[in-house]
mmCIF file of C-alpha atoms in Angstrom:
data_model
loop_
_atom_site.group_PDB
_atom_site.id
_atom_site.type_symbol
_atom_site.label_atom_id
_atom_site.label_comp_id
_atom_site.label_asym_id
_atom_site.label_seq_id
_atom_site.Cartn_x
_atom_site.Cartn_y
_atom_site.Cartn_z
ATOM 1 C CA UNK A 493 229.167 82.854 145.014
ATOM 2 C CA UNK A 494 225.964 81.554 145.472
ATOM 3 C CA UNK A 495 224.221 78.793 142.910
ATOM 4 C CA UNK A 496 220.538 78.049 142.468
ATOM 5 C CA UNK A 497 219.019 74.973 141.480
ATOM 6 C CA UNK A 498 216.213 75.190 138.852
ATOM 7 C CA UNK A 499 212.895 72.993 139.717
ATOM 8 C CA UNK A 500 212.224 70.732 137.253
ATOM 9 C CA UNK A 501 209.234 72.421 135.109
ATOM 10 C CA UNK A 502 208.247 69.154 132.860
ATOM 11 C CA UNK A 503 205.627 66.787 134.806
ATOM 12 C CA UNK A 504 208.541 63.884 134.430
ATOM 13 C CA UNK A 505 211.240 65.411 136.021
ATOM 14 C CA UNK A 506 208.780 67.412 138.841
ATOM 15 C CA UNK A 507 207.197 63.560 139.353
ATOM 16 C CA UNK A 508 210.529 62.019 139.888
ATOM 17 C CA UNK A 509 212.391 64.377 141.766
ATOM 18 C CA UNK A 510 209.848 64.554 144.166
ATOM 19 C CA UNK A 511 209.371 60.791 144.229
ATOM 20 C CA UNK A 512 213.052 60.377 145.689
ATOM 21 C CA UNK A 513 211.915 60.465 149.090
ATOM 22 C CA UNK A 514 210.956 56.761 148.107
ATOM 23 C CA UNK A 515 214.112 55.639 147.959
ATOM 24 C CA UNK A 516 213.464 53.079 145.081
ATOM 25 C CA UNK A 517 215.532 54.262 142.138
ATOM 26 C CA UNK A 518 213.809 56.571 138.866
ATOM 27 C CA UNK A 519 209.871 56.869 139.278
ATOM 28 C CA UNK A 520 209.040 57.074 135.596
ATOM 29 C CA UNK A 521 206.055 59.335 134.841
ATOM 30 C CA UNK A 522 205.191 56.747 132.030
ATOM 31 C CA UNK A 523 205.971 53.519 133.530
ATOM 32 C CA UNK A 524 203.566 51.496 131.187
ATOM 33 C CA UNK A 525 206.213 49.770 128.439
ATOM 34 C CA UNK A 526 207.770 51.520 125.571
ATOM 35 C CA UNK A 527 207.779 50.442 121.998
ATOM 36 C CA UNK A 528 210.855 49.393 122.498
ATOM 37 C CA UNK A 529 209.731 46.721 125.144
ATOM 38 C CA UNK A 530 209.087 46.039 128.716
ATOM 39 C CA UNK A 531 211.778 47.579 131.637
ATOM 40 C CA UNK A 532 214.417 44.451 132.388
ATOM 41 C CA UNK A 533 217.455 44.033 135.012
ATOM 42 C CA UNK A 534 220.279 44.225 132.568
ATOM 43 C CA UNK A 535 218.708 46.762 130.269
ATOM 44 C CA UNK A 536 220.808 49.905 128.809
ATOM 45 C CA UNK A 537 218.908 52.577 127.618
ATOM 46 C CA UNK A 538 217.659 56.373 128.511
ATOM 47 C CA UNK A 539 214.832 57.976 129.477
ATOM 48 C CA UNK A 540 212.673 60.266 127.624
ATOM 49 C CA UNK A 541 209.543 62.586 128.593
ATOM 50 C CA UNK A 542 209.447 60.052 131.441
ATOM 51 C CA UNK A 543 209.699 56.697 129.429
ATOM 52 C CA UNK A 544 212.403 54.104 129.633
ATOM 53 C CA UNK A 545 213.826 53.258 125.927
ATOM 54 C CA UNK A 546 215.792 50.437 126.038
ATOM 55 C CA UNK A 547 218.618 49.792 123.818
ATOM 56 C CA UNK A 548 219.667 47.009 124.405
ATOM 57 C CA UNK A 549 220.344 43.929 127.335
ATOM 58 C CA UNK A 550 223.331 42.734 128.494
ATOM 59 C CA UNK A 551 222.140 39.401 129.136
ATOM 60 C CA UNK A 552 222.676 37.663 125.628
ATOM 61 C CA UNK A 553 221.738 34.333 127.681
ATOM 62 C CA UNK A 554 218.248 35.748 128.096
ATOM 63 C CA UNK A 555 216.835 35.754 124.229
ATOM 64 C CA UNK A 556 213.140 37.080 125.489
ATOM 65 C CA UNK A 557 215.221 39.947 127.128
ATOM 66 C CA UNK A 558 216.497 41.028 123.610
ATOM 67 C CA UNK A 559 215.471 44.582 122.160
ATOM 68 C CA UNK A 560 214.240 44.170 118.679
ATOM 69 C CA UNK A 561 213.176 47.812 117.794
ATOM 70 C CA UNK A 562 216.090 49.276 116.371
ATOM 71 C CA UNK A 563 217.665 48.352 113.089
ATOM 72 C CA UNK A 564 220.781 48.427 113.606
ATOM 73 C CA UNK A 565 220.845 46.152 116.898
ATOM 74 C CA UNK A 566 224.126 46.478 119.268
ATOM 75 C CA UNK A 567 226.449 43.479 118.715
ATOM 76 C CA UNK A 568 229.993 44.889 120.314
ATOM 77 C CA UNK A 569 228.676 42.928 123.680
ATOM 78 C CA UNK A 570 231.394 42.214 126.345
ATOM 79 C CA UNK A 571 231.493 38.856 128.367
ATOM 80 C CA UNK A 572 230.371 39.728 131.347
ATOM 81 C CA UNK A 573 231.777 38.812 134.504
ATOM 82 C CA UNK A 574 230.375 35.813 136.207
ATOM 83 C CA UNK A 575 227.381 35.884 138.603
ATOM 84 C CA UNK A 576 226.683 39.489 138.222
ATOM 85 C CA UNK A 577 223.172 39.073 137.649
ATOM 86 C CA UNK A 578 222.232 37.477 140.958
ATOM 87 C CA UNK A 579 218.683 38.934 141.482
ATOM 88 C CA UNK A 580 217.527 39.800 144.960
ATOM 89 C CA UNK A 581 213.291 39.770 144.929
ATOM 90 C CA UNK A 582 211.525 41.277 146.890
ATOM 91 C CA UNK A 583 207.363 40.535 147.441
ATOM 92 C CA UNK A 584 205.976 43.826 147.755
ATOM 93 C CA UNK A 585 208.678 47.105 148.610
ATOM 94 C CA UNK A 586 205.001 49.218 148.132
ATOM 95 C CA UNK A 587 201.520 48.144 149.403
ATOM 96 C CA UNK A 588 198.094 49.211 148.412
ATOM 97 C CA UNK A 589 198.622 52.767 149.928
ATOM 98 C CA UNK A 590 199.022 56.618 148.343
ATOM 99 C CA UNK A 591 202.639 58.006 148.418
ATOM 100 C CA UNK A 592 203.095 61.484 148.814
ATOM 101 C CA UNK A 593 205.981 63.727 148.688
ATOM 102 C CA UNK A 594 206.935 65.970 150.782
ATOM 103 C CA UNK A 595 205.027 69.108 151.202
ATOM 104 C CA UNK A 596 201.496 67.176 149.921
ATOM 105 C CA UNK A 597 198.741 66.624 152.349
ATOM 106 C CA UNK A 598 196.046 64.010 151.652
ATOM 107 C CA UNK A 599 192.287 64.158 153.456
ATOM 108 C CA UNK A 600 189.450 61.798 153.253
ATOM 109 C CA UNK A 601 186.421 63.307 150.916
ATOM 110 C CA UNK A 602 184.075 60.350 150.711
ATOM 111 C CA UNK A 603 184.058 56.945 151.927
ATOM 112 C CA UNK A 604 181.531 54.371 150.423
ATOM 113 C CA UNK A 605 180.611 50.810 151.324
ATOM 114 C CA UNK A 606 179.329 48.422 148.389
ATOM 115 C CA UNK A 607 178.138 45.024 148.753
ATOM 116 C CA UNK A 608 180.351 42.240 147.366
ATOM 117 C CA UNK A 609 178.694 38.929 146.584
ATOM 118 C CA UNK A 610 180.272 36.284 149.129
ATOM 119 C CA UNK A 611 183.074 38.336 150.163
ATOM 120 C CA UNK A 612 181.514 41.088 152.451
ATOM 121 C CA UNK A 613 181.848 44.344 152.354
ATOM 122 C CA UNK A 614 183.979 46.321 149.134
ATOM 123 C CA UNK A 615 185.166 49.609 150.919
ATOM 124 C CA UNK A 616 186.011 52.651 148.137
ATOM 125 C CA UNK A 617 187.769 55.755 149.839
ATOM 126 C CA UNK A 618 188.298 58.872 147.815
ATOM 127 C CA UNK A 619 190.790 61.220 148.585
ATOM 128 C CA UNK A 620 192.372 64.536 147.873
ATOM 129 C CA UNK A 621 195.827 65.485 147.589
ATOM 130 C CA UNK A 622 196.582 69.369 148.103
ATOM 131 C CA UNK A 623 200.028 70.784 147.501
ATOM 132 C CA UNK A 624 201.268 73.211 149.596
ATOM 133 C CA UNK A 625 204.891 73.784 148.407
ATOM 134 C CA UNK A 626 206.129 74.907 144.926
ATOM 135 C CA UNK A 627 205.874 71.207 143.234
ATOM 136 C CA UNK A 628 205.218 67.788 144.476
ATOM 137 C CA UNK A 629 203.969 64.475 143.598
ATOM 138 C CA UNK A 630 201.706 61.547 144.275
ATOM 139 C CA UNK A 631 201.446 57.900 143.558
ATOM 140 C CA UNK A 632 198.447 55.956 144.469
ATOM 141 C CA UNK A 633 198.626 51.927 144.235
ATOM 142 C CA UNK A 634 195.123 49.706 144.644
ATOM 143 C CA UNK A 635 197.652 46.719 144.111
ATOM 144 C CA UNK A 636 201.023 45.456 145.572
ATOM 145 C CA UNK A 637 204.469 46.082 143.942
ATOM 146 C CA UNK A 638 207.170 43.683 143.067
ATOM 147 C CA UNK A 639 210.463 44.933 143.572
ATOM 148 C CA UNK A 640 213.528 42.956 141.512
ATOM 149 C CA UNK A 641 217.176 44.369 142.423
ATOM 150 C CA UNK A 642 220.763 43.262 141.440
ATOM 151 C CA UNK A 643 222.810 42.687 144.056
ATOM 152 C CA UNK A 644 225.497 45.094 144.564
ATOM 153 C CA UNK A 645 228.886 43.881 142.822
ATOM 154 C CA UNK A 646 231.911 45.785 142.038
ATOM 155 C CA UNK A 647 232.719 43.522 139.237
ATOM 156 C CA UNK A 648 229.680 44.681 137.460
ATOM 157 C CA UNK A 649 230.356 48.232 138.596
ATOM 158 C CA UNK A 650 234.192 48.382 136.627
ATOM 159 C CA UNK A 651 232.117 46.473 133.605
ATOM 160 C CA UNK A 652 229.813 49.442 133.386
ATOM 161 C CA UNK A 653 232.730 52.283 133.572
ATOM 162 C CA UNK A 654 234.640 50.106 130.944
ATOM 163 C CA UNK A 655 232.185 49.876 128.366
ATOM 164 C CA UNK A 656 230.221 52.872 128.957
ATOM 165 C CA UNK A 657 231.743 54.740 126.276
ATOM 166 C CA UNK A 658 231.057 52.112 123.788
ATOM 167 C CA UNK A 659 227.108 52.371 124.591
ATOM 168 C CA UNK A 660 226.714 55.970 124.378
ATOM 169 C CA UNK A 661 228.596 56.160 120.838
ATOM 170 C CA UNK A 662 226.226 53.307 119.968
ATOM 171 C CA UNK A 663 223.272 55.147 120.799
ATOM 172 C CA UNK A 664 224.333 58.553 119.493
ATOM 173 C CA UNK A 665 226.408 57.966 116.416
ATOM 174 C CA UNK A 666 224.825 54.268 114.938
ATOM 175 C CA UNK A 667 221.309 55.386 115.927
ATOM 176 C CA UNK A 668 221.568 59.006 115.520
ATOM 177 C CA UNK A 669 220.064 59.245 119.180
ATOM 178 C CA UNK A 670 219.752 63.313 120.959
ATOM 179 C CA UNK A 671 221.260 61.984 124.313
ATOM 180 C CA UNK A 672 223.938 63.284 126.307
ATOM 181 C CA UNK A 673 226.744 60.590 128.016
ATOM 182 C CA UNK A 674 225.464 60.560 131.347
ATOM 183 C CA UNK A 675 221.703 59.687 130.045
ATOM 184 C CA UNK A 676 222.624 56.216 129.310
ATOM 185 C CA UNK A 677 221.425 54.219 131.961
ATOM 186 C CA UNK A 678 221.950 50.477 133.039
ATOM 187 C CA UNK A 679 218.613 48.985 135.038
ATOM 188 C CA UNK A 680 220.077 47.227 138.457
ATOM 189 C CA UNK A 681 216.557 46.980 139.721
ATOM 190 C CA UNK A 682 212.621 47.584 139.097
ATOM 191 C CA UNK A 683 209.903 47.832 141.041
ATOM 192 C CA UNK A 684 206.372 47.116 139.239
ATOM 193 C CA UNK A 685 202.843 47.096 139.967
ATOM 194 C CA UNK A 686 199.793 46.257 137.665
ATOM 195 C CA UNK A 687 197.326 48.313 135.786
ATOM 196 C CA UNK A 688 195.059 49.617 138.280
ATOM 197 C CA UNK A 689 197.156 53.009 139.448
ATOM 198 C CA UNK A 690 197.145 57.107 139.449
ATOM 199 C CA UNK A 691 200.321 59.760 139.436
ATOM 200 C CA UNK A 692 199.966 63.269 139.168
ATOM 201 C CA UNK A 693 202.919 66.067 139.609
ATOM 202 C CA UNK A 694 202.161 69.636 141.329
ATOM 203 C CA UNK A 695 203.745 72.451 140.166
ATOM 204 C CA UNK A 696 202.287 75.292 141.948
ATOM 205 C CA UNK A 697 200.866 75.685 145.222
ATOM 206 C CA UNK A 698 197.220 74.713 146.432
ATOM 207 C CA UNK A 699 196.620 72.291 143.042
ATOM 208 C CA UNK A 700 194.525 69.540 144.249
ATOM 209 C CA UNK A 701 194.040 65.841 142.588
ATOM 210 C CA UNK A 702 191.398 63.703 143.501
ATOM 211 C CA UNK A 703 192.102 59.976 143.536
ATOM 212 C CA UNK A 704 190.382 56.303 145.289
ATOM 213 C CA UNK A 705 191.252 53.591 146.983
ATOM 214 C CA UNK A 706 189.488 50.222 147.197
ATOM 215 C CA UNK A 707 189.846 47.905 149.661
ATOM 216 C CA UNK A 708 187.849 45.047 151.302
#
């Protein structure tokens, strides 16, 4: 018997499926923060047409890390165990750069040089990205990213299988929430970047995207 996997046909899933190759957890096609507040270790939630919607945190220590959107807020919090939020950071996991995935090929199309008052020369390169399998993805940075992870702990990992069950009924039957159980998610780590970014998704072959890099 032979089984086929479907592609991904939203620009989400096609953007972070193909974005794996990375190796930093769930590139979110909308990474910019939701209504329901800004991505934080500690956060339950789900994602949605590439968004993350937080829930709620588990760190009731942490009152600015507290999700105020819903109305009926989740109180049924466990203890958890000690010093399972150890944070290991990390300066910059990504650097000015474009990220493809595989199957995208990137060339130079114009390259410009702008005076900059006392600081030299401002370079500006424009490339273009051209697909050449059946989907693919790119990410272009003009600024570092700051990577935040949880250390691994196997305390935290039995906490999460314990009260899993809890948090999905929560989401589903007190906030009336479309998700399935595996959808609810627990952050362990983020990796962030400011404004000044691009991401496209392919999803045929020889689509092109256009994007620039500036540098000094």
């Amino acid at each position: 018997m032979f089984c086929f996997r479907r592609l991904p046909s939203a620009p989400d899933e096609i953007y972070s499926s193909n974005l794996n190759t990375l190796y930093l957890g769930h590139a979110l096609w909308y990474p910019e923060p939701h209504v329901t507040g800004e991505v934080q270790i500690g956060d339950v939630g789900f994602i949605r047409c590439g968004a993350f919607v937080r829930l709620f945190n588990l760190d009731t220590s942490a009152p600015e890390k507290k999700v105020k959107f819903w109305p009926k807020p989740f109180e049924n919090f466990e203890p958890l165990p000690p010093d399972v939020l150890q944070v290991d950071t990390r300066s910059s996991p990504l650097v000015p750069n474009h990220y493809c995935s595989d199957g995208v090929e990137s060339r130079e199309i114009q390259a410009s040089a702008d005076a900059t008052i006392g600081a030299g020369v401002s370079a500006t390169l424009s490339m273009e990205y051209i697909c050449k399998g059946a989907q693919g993805a790119v990410l272009v940075l003009q600024s570092k990213a700051y990577d935040e992870a949880l250390f691994e702990n196997n305390n935290f990992k039995t906490y999460i299988i314990r009260d899993h069950d809890k948090w999905f009924s929560y989401a589903r039957n007190n906030l009336g929430q479309a998700v399935q159980q595996e959808d609810i998610t627990v952050v362990s780590g983020w990796v962030k970047t400011e404004a000044n970014w691009a991401a496209t998704a392919f999803n045929n072959t020889s689509s092109r995207f256009g994007a620039s890099l500036k540098g000094s």
